Coordinates of C-alpha atoms in Angstrom, one line a residue:
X1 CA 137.3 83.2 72.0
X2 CA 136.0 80.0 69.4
X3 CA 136.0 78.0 72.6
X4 CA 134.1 81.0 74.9
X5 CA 131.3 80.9 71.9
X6 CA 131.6 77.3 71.4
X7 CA 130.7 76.7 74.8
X8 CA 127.8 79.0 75.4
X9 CA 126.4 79.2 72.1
X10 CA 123.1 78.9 73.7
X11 CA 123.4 82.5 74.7
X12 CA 122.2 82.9 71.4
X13 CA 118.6 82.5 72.1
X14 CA 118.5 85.8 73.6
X15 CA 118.6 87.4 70.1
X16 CA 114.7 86.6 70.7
X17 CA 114.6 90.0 72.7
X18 CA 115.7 92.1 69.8
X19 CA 112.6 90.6 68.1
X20 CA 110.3 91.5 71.0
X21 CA 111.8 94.6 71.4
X22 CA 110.6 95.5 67.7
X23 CA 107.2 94.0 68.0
X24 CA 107.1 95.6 71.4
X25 CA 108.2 99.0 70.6
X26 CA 105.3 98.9 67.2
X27 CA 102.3 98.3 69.3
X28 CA 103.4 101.0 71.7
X29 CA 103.5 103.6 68.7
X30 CA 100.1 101.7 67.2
X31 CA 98.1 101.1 70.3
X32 CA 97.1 104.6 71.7
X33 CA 93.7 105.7 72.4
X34 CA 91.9 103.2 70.7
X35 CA 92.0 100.3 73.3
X36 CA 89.8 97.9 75.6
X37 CA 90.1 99.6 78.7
X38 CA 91.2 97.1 82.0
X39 CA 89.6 98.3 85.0
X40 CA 88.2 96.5 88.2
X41 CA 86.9 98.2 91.2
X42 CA 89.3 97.0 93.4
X43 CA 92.0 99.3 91.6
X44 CA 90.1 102.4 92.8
X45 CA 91.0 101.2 96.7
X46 CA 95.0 100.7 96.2
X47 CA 96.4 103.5 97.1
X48 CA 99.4 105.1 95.0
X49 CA 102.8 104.5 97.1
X50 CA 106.1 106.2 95.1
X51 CA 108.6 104.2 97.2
X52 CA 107.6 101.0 95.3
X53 CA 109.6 102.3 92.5
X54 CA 112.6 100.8 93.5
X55 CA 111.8 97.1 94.1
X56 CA 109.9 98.2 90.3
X57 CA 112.8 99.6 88.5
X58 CA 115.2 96.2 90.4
X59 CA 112.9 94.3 87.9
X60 CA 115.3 94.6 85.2
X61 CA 118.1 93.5 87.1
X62 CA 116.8 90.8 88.5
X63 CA 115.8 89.5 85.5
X64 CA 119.0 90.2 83.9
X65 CA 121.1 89.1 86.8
X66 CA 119.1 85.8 87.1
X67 CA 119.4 85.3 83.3
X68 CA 123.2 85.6 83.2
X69 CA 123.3 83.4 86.2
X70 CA 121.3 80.4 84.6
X71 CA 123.5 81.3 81.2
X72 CA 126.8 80.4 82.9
X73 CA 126.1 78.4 86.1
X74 CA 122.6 76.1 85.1
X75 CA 122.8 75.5 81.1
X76 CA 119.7 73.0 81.6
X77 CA 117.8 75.7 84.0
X78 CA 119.3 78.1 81.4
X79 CA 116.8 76.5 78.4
X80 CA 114.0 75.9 81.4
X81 CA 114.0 79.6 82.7
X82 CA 114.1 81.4 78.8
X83 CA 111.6 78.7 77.3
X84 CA 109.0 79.7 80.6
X85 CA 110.2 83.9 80.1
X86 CA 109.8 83.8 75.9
X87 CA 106.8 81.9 76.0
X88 CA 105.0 84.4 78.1
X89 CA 106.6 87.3 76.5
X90 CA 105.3 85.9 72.8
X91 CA 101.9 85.1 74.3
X92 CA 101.8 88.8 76.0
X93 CA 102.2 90.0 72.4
X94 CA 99.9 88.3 70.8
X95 CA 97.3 89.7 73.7
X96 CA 98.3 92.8 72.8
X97 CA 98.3 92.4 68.7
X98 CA 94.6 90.7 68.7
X99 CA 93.2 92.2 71.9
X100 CA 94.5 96.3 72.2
X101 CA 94.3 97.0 75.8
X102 CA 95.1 99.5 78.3
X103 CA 94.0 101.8 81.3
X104 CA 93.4 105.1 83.3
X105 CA 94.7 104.6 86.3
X106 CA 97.6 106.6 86.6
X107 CA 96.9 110.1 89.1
X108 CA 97.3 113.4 87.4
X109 CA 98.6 114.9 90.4
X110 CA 100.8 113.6 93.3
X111 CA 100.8 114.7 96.6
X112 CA 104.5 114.4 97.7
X113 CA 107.7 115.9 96.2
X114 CA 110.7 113.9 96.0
X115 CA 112.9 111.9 94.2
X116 CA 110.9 108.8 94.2
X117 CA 108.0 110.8 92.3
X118 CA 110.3 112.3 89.9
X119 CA 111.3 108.3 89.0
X120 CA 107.5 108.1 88.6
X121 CA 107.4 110.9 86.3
X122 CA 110.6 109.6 84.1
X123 CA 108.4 106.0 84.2
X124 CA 105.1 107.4 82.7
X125 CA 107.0 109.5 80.1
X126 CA 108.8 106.1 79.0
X127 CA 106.4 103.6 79.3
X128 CA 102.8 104.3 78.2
X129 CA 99.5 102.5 80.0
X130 CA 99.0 100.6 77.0
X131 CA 99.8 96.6 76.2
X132 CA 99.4 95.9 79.9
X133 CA 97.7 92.6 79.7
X134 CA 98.9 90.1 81.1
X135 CA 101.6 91.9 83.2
X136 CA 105.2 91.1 81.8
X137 CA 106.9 92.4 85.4
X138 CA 104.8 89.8 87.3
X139 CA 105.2 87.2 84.6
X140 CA 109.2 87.4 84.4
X141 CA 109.2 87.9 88.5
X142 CA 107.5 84.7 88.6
X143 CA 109.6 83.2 86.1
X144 CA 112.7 84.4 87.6
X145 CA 111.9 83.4 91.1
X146 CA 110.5 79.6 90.0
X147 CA 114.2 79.5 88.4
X148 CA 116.1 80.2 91.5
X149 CA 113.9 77.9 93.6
X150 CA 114.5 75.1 91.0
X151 CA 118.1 75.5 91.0
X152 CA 119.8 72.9 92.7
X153 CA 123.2 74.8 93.2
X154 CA 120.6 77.4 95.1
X155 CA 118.6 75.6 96.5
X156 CA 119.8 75.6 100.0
X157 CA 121.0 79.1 99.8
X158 CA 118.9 80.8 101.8
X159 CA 119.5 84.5 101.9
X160 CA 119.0 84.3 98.0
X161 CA 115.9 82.1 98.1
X162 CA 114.3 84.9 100.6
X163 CA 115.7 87.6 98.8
X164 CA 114.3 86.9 95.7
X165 CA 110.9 85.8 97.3
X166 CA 110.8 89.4 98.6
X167 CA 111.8 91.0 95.7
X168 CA 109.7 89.3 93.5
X169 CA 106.6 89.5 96.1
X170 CA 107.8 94.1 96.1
X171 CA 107.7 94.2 92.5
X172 CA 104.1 92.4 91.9
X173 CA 102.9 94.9 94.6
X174 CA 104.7 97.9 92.4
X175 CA 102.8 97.1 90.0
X176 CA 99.4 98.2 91.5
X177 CA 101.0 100.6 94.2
X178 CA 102.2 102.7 91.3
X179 CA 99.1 102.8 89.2
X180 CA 101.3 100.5 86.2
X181 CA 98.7 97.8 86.1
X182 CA 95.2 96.7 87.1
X183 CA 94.5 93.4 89.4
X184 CA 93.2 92.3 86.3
X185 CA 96.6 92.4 84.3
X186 CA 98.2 90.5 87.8
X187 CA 96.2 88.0 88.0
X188 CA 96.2 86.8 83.9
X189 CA 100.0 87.0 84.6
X190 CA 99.8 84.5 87.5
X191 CA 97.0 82.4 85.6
X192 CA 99.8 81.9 82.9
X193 CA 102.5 81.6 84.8
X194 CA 100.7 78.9 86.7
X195 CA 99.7 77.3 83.2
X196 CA 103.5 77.7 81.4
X197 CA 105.1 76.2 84.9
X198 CA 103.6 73.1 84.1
X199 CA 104.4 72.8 80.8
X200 CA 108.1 73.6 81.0
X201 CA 108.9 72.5 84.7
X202 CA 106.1 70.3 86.3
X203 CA 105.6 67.8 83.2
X204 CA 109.7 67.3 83.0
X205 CA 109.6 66.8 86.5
X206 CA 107.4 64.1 86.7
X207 CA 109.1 62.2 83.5
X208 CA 112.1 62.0 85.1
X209 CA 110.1 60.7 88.2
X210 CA 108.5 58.3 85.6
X211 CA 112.0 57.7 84.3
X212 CA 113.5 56.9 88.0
X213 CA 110.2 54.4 88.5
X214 CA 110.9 52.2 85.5
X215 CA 114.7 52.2 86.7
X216 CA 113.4 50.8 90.1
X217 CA 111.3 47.9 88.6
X218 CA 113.7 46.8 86.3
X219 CA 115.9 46.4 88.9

């Protein structure tokens, strides 16, 4: 067991969830009526879709999945793939602490019956439509799927490289098919990821490209 913890002691930088789990869980509570409504017009023409609660709810899987992955297989995509998720996650709260936000676009009524609506039902009563800005589901997708297509011991694996390009392409369209978020809250989750991508993966990438050129010439 010394040895087990000894060796992946850097699963101890997850503890950062319990943190944003707390801070998360007070703005919820705090952040109610009184909020900067999100609202473009192009929300009003995406229709509601119920299916899309499944590639929505496989969000915390994949994430999950792809973290315990990195944690055991990748230890330096491990530190690349939480440094890219935690950043995002820290700069989502502070959104939400200095900028209270939230919308109206969930439907009142529904026009099927079914199971998949009755998961829609269970996701309203869970998670409010506050703190939506920037969108944490599209953020982590991102995250999550920049990870895999980094990896080198997946990087020629096919099946999971489309698999997770799908996945992460259904859950970004959950987002807006099931009235969770607004365009805006997708695209200031793809803005950032862009932005955090090349501070934890694109700069690194071209030191060691720096690195590999000095090598050369000194050669």
């Amino acid at each position: 067991m010394k040895e087990f913890l000894k060796r992946y002691k850097h699963a101890g930088y997850l503890l950062y969830m319990i943190g944003y789990l707390i801070a998360f869980q007070f703005l919820e509570k705090t952040v109610t009526t009184n909020f900067h409504e999100i609202h473009i017009g192009l929300d009003d023409k995406i229709p509601f879709c119920e299916y899309f609660i499944v590639p929505y709810l496989m969000w915390f899987g994949f994430v999950a999945i792809t973290i315990v992955y990195f944690l055991f297989q990748d230890k330096k995509g491990y530190y690349k793939l939480i440094t890219f998720l935690f950043t995002g996650m820290t700069i989502f709260l502070l959104v939400s602490y200095i900028y209270p936000n939230g919308h109206h676009l969930r439907p009142t009524t529904f026009a099927r019956d079914n199971i998949f609506v009755d998961l829609v039902k269970m996701l309203y009563e869970i998670d409010t439509d506050t703190n939506v800005l920037p969108s944490i589901h599209v953020y982590n997708s991102l995250g999550c799927y920049i990870a895999i297509r980094k990896c080198p011991k997946l990087r020629n694996k096919k099946g999971i490289q489309i698999g997770s390009f799908v996945l992460t392409v259904s859950i970004i369209l959950a987002t807006m098919l099931l009235k969770q978020h607004s365009v805006i809250d997708v695209v200031a989750a793809m803005v950032m990821a862009r932005i955090i991508y090349e501070i934890v993966y694109h700069y690194e990438d071209y030191r060691d490209c720096e690195k590999k050129r000095r090598l050369v010439w000194q050669k």
